[in-house]
PDB file of C-alpha atoms and ligand atoms in Angstrom:
ATOM      1  CA  MET A  12     -63.707 -51.391 123.702  1.00  0.00           C
ATOM      2  CA  ILE A  13     -61.033 -50.673 121.091  1.00  0.00           C
ATOM      3  CA  ALA A  14     -58.377 -50.651 123.825  1.00  0.00           C
ATOM      4  CA  MET A  15     -59.687 -54.010 125.033  1.00  0.00           C
ATOM      5  CA  LYS A  16     -59.490 -55.385 121.494  1.00  0.00           C
ATOM      6  CA  ARG A  17     -55.888 -54.167 121.218  1.00  0.00           C
ATOM      7  CA  ILE A  18     -54.979 -55.845 124.520  1.00  0.00           C
ATOM      8  CA  LEU A  19     -56.536 -59.084 123.304  1.00  0.00           C
ATOM      9  CA  GLU A  20     -54.701 -58.829 119.974  1.00  0.00           C
ATOM     10  CA  ASP A  21     -51.426 -58.280 121.829  1.00  0.00           C
ATOM     11  CA  LEU A  22     -52.126 -61.285 124.060  1.00  0.00           C
ATOM     12  CA  LEU A  23     -52.952 -63.409 121.030  1.00  0.00           C
ATOM     13  CA  GLY A  24     -49.718 -62.174 119.469  1.00  0.00           C
ATOM     14  CA  LEU A  25     -47.817 -63.563 122.446  1.00  0.00           C
ATOM     15  CA  LEU A  26     -49.462 -66.924 122.009  1.00  0.00           C
ATOM     16  CA  TYR A  27     -49.115 -66.934 118.218  1.00  0.00           C
ATOM     17  CA  PRO A  28     -46.059 -64.791 117.507  1.00  0.00           C
ATOM     18  CA  ASN A  29     -46.652 -62.305 114.767  1.00  0.00           C
ATOM     19  CA  LEU A  30     -43.160 -61.225 113.870  1.00  0.00           C
ATOM     20  CA  CYS A  31     -41.738 -58.378 111.835  1.00  0.00           C
ATOM     21  CA  TYR A  32     -40.106 -59.640 108.624  1.00  0.00           C
ATOM     22  CA  GLY A  33     -37.377 -57.021 108.910  1.00  0.00           C
ATOM     23  CA  CYS A  34     -36.134 -57.579 112.482  1.00  0.00           C
ATOM     24  CA  PHE A  35     -38.159 -60.607 113.742  1.00  0.00           C
ATOM     25  CA  LYS A  36     -39.393 -58.672 116.755  1.00  0.00           C
ATOM     26  CA  HIS A  37     -42.975 -58.972 117.901  1.00  0.00           C
ATOM     27  CA  LEU A  38     -45.466 -56.798 116.022  1.00  0.00           C
ATOM     28  CA  TYR A  39     -47.793 -54.671 118.097  1.00  0.00           C
ATOM     29  CA  ALA A  40     -51.449 -54.039 117.408  1.00  0.00           C
ATOM     30  CA  GLY A  41     -51.799 -51.738 114.432  1.00  0.00           C
ATOM     31  CA  GLU A  42     -48.535 -52.953 112.875  1.00  0.00           C
ATOM     32  CA  SER A  43     -48.606 -55.382 110.010  1.00  0.00           C
ATOM     33  CA  LEU A  44     -45.747 -57.372 108.426  1.00  0.00           C
ATOM     34  CA  ILE A  45     -43.094 -54.673 109.073  1.00  0.00           C
ATOM     35  CA  CYS A  46     -42.739 -52.969 112.461  1.00  0.00           C
ATOM     36  CA  THR A  47     -42.718 -49.202 112.950  1.00  0.00           C
ATOM     37  CA  ASP A  48     -39.067 -49.267 113.986  1.00  0.00           C
ATOM     38  CA  CYS A  49     -38.076 -51.007 110.728  1.00  0.00           C
ATOM     39  CA  LEU A  50     -40.274 -48.719 108.622  1.00  0.00           C
ATOM     40  CA  TYR A  51     -38.450 -45.785 110.220  1.00  0.00           C
ATOM     41  CA  HIS A  52     -34.912 -47.171 110.143  1.00  0.00           C
ATOM     42  CA  ILE A  53     -34.640 -49.125 106.886  1.00  0.00           C
ATOM     43  CA  SER A  54     -32.396 -47.511 104.321  1.00  0.00           C
ATOM     44  CA  TYR A  55     -34.516 -45.513 101.848  1.00  0.00           C
ATOM     45  CA  THR A  56     -32.774 -44.397  98.660  1.00  0.00           C
ATOM     46  CA  ASP A  57     -34.913 -41.351  97.765  1.00  0.00           C
ATOM     47  CA  HIS A  58     -34.262 -42.234  94.121  1.00  0.00           C
ATOM     48  CA  HIS A  59     -37.729 -40.969  93.229  1.00  0.00           C
ATOM     49  CA  LEU A  60     -36.501 -37.404  93.768  1.00  0.00           C
ATOM     50  CA  ASP A  61     -33.342 -37.734  91.653  1.00  0.00           C
ATOM     51  CA  LEU A  62     -33.299 -38.568  87.937  1.00  0.00           C
ATOM     52  CA  LYS A  63     -29.544 -39.216  88.131  1.00  0.00           C
ATOM     53  CA  ASN A  64     -29.794 -41.855  90.863  1.00  0.00           C
ATOM     54  CA  ARG A  65     -27.679 -44.998  90.994  1.00  0.00           C
ATOM     55  CA  VAL A  66     -30.257 -47.277  89.371  1.00  0.00           C
ATOM     56  CA  ALA A  67     -30.673 -44.839  86.485  1.00  0.00           C
ATOM     57  CA  LYS A  68     -26.902 -44.545  86.075  1.00  0.00           C
ATOM     58  CA  GLN A  69     -26.633 -48.330  86.069  1.00  0.00           C
ATOM     59  CA  LEU A  70     -28.993 -48.408  83.065  1.00  0.00           C
ATOM     60  CA  TRP A  71     -27.781 -45.390  81.103  1.00  0.00           C
ATOM     61  CA  GLY A  72     -26.703 -46.269  77.575  1.00  0.00           C
ATOM     62  CA  ARG A  73     -28.246 -49.722  77.821  1.00  0.00           C
ATOM     63  CA  VAL A  74     -31.977 -48.994  77.566  1.00  0.00           C
ATOM     64  CA  ASN A  75     -34.208 -46.038  76.745  1.00  0.00           C
ATOM     65  CA  PHE A  76     -36.246 -45.073  79.761  1.00  0.00           C
ATOM     66  CA  ASN A  77     -38.020 -42.136  81.312  1.00  0.00           C
ATOM     67  CA  ALA A  78     -37.086 -42.639  84.976  1.00  0.00           C
ATOM     68  CA  ALA A  79     -35.843 -45.452  87.208  1.00  0.00           C
ATOM     69  CA  MET A  80     -35.866 -45.972  90.973  1.00  0.00           C
ATOM     70  CA  ALA A  81     -35.502 -48.453  93.788  1.00  0.00           C
ATOM     71  CA  LEU A  82     -37.163 -47.883  97.154  1.00  0.00           C
ATOM     72  CA  LEU A  83     -34.499 -49.330  99.477  1.00  0.00           C
ATOM     73  CA  ASN A  84     -30.765 -49.966  99.727  1.00  0.00           C
ATOM     74  CA  PHE A  85     -30.051 -53.683  99.939  1.00  0.00           C
ATOM     75  CA  LYS A  86     -27.260 -54.518 102.363  1.00  0.00           C
ATOM     76  CA  LYS A  87     -26.235 -58.005 103.410  1.00  0.00           C
ATOM     77  CA  GLY A  88     -27.203 -58.819 106.966  1.00  0.00           C
ATOM     78  CA  ALA A  89     -29.513 -55.812 107.201  1.00  0.00           C
ATOM     79  CA  ARG A  90     -33.293 -55.583 107.584  1.00  0.00           C
ATOM     80  CA  VAL A  91     -33.875 -55.062 103.861  1.00  0.00           C
ATOM     81  CA  GLN A  92     -32.216 -58.402 103.151  1.00  0.00           C
ATOM     82  CA  ASN A  93     -34.604 -60.085 105.603  1.00  0.00           C
ATOM     83  CA  LEU A  94     -37.588 -58.485 103.878  1.00  0.00           C
ATOM     84  CA  ILE A  95     -36.439 -59.554 100.416  1.00  0.00           C
ATOM     85  CA  HIS A  96     -35.630 -63.075 101.613  1.00  0.00           C
ATOM     86  CA  HIS A  97     -39.144 -63.554 102.989  1.00  0.00           C
ATOM     87  CA  LEU A  98     -40.675 -62.069  99.876  1.00  0.00           C
ATOM     88  CA  LYS A  99     -38.726 -64.349  97.545  1.00  0.00           C
ATOM     89  CA  TYR A 100     -38.487 -67.625  99.380  1.00  0.00           C
ATOM     90  CA  LYS A 101     -40.963 -67.741 102.255  1.00  0.00           C
ATOM     91  CA  ASN A 102     -44.279 -67.392 100.484  1.00  0.00           C
ATOM     92  CA  GLN A 103     -44.882 -63.887 101.856  1.00  0.00           C
ATOM     93  CA  ARG A 104     -47.052 -62.503  99.080  1.00  0.00           C
ATOM     94  CA  LEU A 105     -48.705 -59.899 101.301  1.00  0.00           C
ATOM     95  CA  LEU A 106     -45.261 -58.574 102.188  1.00  0.00           C
ATOM     96  CA  GLY A 107     -44.694 -58.091  98.434  1.00  0.00           C
ATOM     97  CA  GLU A 108     -47.926 -56.145  98.167  1.00  0.00           C
ATOM     98  CA  LYS A 109     -47.005 -54.000 101.159  1.00  0.00           C
ATOM     99  CA  LEU A 110     -43.578 -53.215  99.679  1.00  0.00           C
ATOM    100  CA  GLY A 111     -45.360 -52.403  96.395  1.00  0.00           C
ATOM    101  CA  THR A 112     -47.595 -49.976  98.250  1.00  0.00           C
ATOM    102  CA  MET A 113     -44.507 -48.317  99.732  1.00  0.00           C
ATOM    103  CA  VAL A 114     -42.933 -48.008  96.245  1.00  0.00           C
ATOM    104  CA  ALA A 115     -46.162 -46.479  94.908  1.00  0.00           C
ATOM    105  CA  GLU A 116     -46.293 -43.877  97.681  1.00  0.00           C
ATOM    106  CA  LYS A 117     -42.877 -42.634  96.521  1.00  0.00           C
ATOM    107  CA  LEU A 118     -43.968 -42.648  92.860  1.00  0.00           C
ATOM    108  CA  LEU A 119     -46.995 -40.530  93.771  1.00  0.00           C
ATOM    109  CA  VAL A 120     -44.831 -37.753  95.224  1.00  0.00           C
ATOM    110  CA  SER A 121     -42.176 -37.960  92.503  1.00  0.00           C
ATOM    111  CA  PRO A 122     -42.132 -35.384  89.701  1.00  0.00           C
ATOM    112  CA  PHE A 123     -40.827 -38.029  87.271  1.00  0.00           C
ATOM    113  CA  PHE A 124     -43.241 -40.963  87.356  1.00  0.00           C
ATOM    114  CA  GLY A 125     -46.556 -39.339  86.370  1.00  0.00           C
ATOM    115  CA  GLU A 126     -49.340 -40.844  84.282  1.00  0.00           C
ATOM    116  CA  ILE A 127     -48.367 -44.491  84.192  1.00  0.00           C
ATOM    117  CA  ASP A 128     -50.841 -46.498  82.071  1.00  0.00           C
ATOM    118  CA  LEU A 129     -49.821 -50.077  82.724  1.00  0.00           C
ATOM    119  CA  ILE A 130     -47.634 -52.050  85.144  1.00  0.00           C
ATOM    120  CA  VAL A 131     -45.554 -54.968  83.844  1.00  0.00           C
ATOM    121  CA  PRO A 132     -43.840 -57.156  86.457  1.00  0.00           C
ATOM    122  CA  VAL A 133     -40.596 -58.916  85.479  1.00  0.00           C
ATOM    123  CA  PRO A 134     -41.963 -62.315  84.478  1.00  0.00           C
ATOM    124  CA  MET A 135     -40.857 -65.628  85.925  1.00  0.00           C
ATOM    125  CA  HIS A 136     -40.466 -68.791  83.894  1.00  0.00           C
ATOM    126  CA  PRO A 137     -43.765 -70.759  84.212  1.00  0.00           C
ATOM    127  CA  ARG A 138     -41.953 -73.814  85.600  1.00  0.00           C
ATOM    128  CA  LYS A 139     -40.236 -71.774  88.314  1.00  0.00           C
ATOM    129  CA  GLU A 140     -43.454 -69.920  89.127  1.00  0.00           C
ATOM    130  CA  GLN A 141     -45.307 -73.184  89.502  1.00  0.00           C
ATOM    131  CA  LYS A 142     -42.629 -74.474  91.849  1.00  0.00           C
ATOM    132  CA  ARG A 143     -42.570 -71.310  93.995  1.00  0.00           C
ATOM    133  CA  GLY A 144     -46.309 -70.782  93.739  1.00  0.00           C
ATOM    134  CA  TYR A 145     -46.091 -67.095  92.900  1.00  0.00           C
ATOM    135  CA  ASN A 146     -44.035 -64.423  91.171  1.00  0.00           C
ATOM    136  CA  GLN A 147     -42.752 -61.952  93.754  1.00  0.00           C
ATOM    137  CA  SER A 148     -42.514 -59.125  91.209  1.00  0.00           C
ATOM    138  CA  GLU A 149     -46.190 -59.627  90.474  1.00  0.00           C
ATOM    139  CA  CYS A 150     -46.994 -59.256  94.198  1.00  0.00           C
ATOM    140  CA  ILE A 151     -45.091 -55.951  94.227  1.00  0.00           C
ATOM    141  CA  ALA A 152     -46.883 -54.883  91.023  1.00  0.00           C
ATOM    142  CA  LYS A 153     -50.223 -55.664  92.648  1.00  0.00           C
ATOM    143  CA  GLY A 154     -49.399 -53.384  95.585  1.00  0.00           C
ATOM    144  CA  ILE A 155     -48.338 -50.559  93.252  1.00  0.00           C
ATOM    145  CA  ALA A 156     -51.442 -51.046  91.093  1.00  0.00           C
ATOM    146  CA  ALA A 157     -53.761 -50.724  94.080  1.00  0.00           C
ATOM    147  CA  VAL A 158     -52.322 -47.317  95.010  1.00  0.00           C
ATOM    148  CA  LEU A 159     -51.912 -45.891  91.490  1.00  0.00           C
ATOM    149  CA  ASN A 160     -55.188 -47.400  90.292  1.00  0.00           C
ATOM    150  CA  VAL A 161     -53.503 -48.739  87.163  1.00  0.00           C
ATOM    151  CA  PRO A 162     -53.855 -52.286  85.744  1.00  0.00           C
ATOM    152  CA  VAL A 163     -51.154 -54.994  85.824  1.00  0.00           C
ATOM    153  CA  ASN A 164     -50.321 -56.844  82.618  1.00  0.00           C
ATOM    154  CA  ARG A 165     -48.828 -60.336  82.933  1.00  0.00           C
ATOM    155  CA  THR A 166     -49.489 -61.626  79.427  1.00  0.00           C
ATOM    156  CA  ALA A 167     -47.558 -59.277  77.125  1.00  0.00           C
ATOM    157  CA  LEU A 168     -44.024 -60.035  78.365  1.00  0.00           C
ATOM    158  CA  LEU A 169     -43.037 -63.648  79.013  1.00  0.00           C
ATOM    159  CA  LYS A 170     -39.949 -65.413  80.303  1.00  0.00           C
ATOM    160  CA  VAL A 171     -39.349 -68.141  77.780  1.00  0.00           C
ATOM    161  CA  THR A 172     -35.981 -69.521  78.847  1.00  0.00           C
ATOM    162  CA  GLU A 173     -35.117 -70.800  82.298  1.00  0.00           C
ATOM    163  CA  THR A 174     -32.039 -69.192  83.785  1.00  0.00           C
ATOM    164  CA  SER A 175     -29.847 -70.605  86.491  1.00  0.00           C
ATOM    165  CA  THR A 176     -29.360 -68.733  89.728  1.00  0.00           C
ATOM    166  CA  GLN A 177     -27.581 -65.417  89.245  1.00  0.00           C
ATOM    167  CA  THR A 178     -26.030 -65.054  92.657  1.00  0.00           C
ATOM    168  CA  ASN A 179     -22.515 -66.299  91.947  1.00  0.00           C
ATOM    169  CA  ARG A 180     -22.122 -65.207  88.387  1.00  0.00           C
ATOM    170  CA  SER A 181     -19.880 -62.477  87.077  1.00  0.00           C
ATOM    171  CA  ARG A 182     -21.411 -59.376  85.550  1.00  0.00           C
ATOM    172  CA  TYR A 183     -20.553 -60.527  82.032  1.00  0.00           C
ATOM    173  CA  ALA A 184     -21.963 -64.003  82.637  1.00  0.00           C
ATOM    174  CA  ARG A 185     -25.172 -62.503  84.037  1.00  0.00           C
ATOM    175  CA  HIS A 186     -25.514 -60.323  80.991  1.00  0.00           C
ATOM    176  CA  GLU A 187     -24.950 -63.217  78.587  1.00  0.00           C
ATOM    177  CA  ASN A 188     -27.301 -65.357  80.631  1.00  0.00           C
ATOM    178  CA  MET A 189     -30.119 -62.865  80.058  1.00  0.00           C
ATOM    179  CA  LYS A 190     -29.979 -62.713  76.281  1.00  0.00           C
ATOM    180  CA  MET A 191     -33.033 -64.196  74.526  1.00  0.00           C
ATOM    181  CA  VAL A 192     -34.655 -64.979  77.848  1.00  0.00           C
ATOM    182  CA  PHE A 193     -37.685 -62.682  77.607  1.00  0.00           C
ATOM    183  CA  LEU A 194     -40.192 -62.370  74.782  1.00  0.00           C
ATOM    184  CA  LEU A 195     -42.738 -59.674  74.007  1.00  0.00           C
ATOM    185  CA  ALA A 196     -45.554 -62.052  73.086  1.00  0.00           C
ATOM    186  CA  LYS A 197     -48.356 -59.470  72.791  1.00  0.00           C
ATOM    187  CA  PRO A 198     -46.958 -56.076  71.721  1.00  0.00           C
ATOM    188  CA  ALA A 199     -50.447 -54.693  71.011  1.00  0.00           C
ATOM    189  CA  GLU A 200     -51.205 -54.747  74.746  1.00  0.00           C
ATOM    190  CA  LEU A 201     -48.409 -52.234  75.422  1.00  0.00           C
ATOM    191  CA  LYS A 202     -48.672 -50.041  72.321  1.00  0.00           C
ATOM    192  CA  GLY A 203     -48.781 -46.277  72.958  1.00  0.00           C
ATOM    193  CA  LYS A 204     -48.654 -46.698  76.741  1.00  0.00           C
ATOM    194  CA  HIS A 205     -46.436 -45.438  79.543  1.00  0.00           C
ATOM    195  CA  ILE A 206     -45.228 -48.727  81.044  1.00  0.00           C
ATOM    196  CA  LEU A 207     -43.887 -49.201  84.565  1.00  0.00           C
ATOM    197  CA  LEU A 208     -41.567 -52.227  84.655  1.00  0.00           C
ATOM    198  CA  VAL A 209     -41.382 -53.691  88.174  1.00  0.00           C
ATOM    199  CA  ASP A 210     -38.712 -55.902  89.754  1.00  0.00           C
ATOM    200  CA  ASP A 211     -37.811 -56.994  93.293  1.00  0.00           C
ATOM    201  CA  VAL A 212     -34.062 -56.280  93.436  1.00  0.00           C
ATOM    202  CA  ILE A 213     -31.901 -54.552  90.827  1.00  0.00           C
ATOM    203  CA  THR A 214     -28.264 -55.595  90.956  1.00  0.00           C
ATOM    204  CA  THR A 215     -26.388 -55.346  87.660  1.00  0.00           C
ATOM    205  CA  GLY A 216     -29.500 -54.297  85.743  1.00  0.00           C
ATOM    206  CA  ALA A 217     -29.147 -57.267  83.371  1.00  0.00           C
ATOM    207  CA  THR A 218     -32.704 -58.509  83.954  1.00  0.00           C
ATOM    208  CA  ILE A 219     -34.207 -55.031  83.619  1.00  0.00           C
ATOM    209  CA  GLU A 220     -32.160 -54.430  80.463  1.00  0.00           C
ATOM    210  CA  ALA A 221     -33.323 -57.666  78.855  1.00  0.00           C
ATOM    211  CA  CYS A 222     -36.985 -56.982  79.730  1.00  0.00           C
ATOM    212  CA  ALA A 223     -36.798 -53.343  78.659  1.00  0.00           C
ATOM    213  CA  LEU A 224     -35.291 -54.191  75.272  1.00  0.00           C
ATOM    214  CA  GLU A 225     -38.257 -56.498  74.588  1.00  0.00           C
ATOM    215  CA  ILE A 226     -40.862 -54.051  75.928  1.00  0.00           C
ATOM    216  CA  CYS A 227     -39.480 -51.283  73.711  1.00  0.00           C
ATOM    217  CA  LYS A 228     -40.219 -53.418  70.643  1.00  0.00           C
ATOM    218  CA  GLY A 229     -43.892 -52.795  71.423  1.00  0.00           C
ATOM    219  CA  ASN A 230     -44.038 -49.195  70.171  1.00  0.00           C
ATOM    220  CA  ILE A 231     -44.709 -47.899  73.671  1.00  0.00           C
ATOM    221  CA  ALA A 232     -44.965 -44.217  74.655  1.00  0.00           C
ATOM    222  CA  LYS A 233     -42.571 -44.352  77.605  1.00  0.00           C
ATOM    223  CA  LEU A 234     -40.850 -46.802  79.928  1.00  0.00           C
ATOM    224  CA  SER A 235     -40.271 -46.222  83.634  1.00  0.00           C
ATOM    225  CA  ILE A 236     -38.637 -48.667  86.038  1.00  0.00           C
ATOM    226  CA  ALA A 237     -39.279 -49.331  89.737  1.00  0.00           C
ATOM    227  CA  ALA A 238     -37.864 -51.901  92.151  1.00  0.00           C
ATOM    228  CA  VAL A 239     -38.064 -52.557  95.872  1.00  0.00           C
ATOM    229  CA  ALA A 240     -34.295 -52.635  96.405  1.00  0.00           C
ATOM    230  CA  PHE A 241     -30.975 -51.778  94.813  1.00  0.00           C
ATOM    231  CA  ALA A 242     -27.937 -53.921  95.568  1.00  0.00           C
ATOM    232  CA  ASP A 243     -24.556 -52.874  94.260  1.00  0.00           C
TER     233      ASP A 243
HETATM  234 ZN1   ZN B  23     -38.951 -54.764 112.493  1.00  0.00          ZN
END
């Protein structure tokens, strides 16, 4: 009966292609959003096992934090870029949650990310969020929250200034662009807690730095940082 159901699902998949967001190949029964081949072959960083990883080094001297990690290496033209593109621009919220789940599974086996109290996604400006319909970092946060059984807070930290697209800016311009962009509106909600700040892709660290500097005004216990991908 189960085998029959699988055959029917596979037939339906042929009629209504259910494609992997990493490689665009057909997904088989039992696979969802990302195929087994991609899950096996995408470039994992293993940052969760190394306190001196490249994301952490990127942030040293700029913010006070407990530990930082990204799940995947972002390379142009590679499967991780396809995943991030669909997460950010193609309304694939469930993909965000799945990637969040994958981040959380690494956090669970890491010696450095224990006892997180609250998850704070990098906020999006309300106008941009309304236009896109969702905040991809919040989707990732939701996936992490489900595994760690920890709440998500989206009211304490706000994005109060709209920023232009970062893609073609220099490092210095990106940094300047991020000043005064985020605001800790409700510090009491973070007070005394171990916060996990969550982003989609960390590049120069300017966004994380700006968010972290605000979060640290809230008299928190500890700040940890997690992202889906690291692009250098
Ligand atoms: Zn695939």
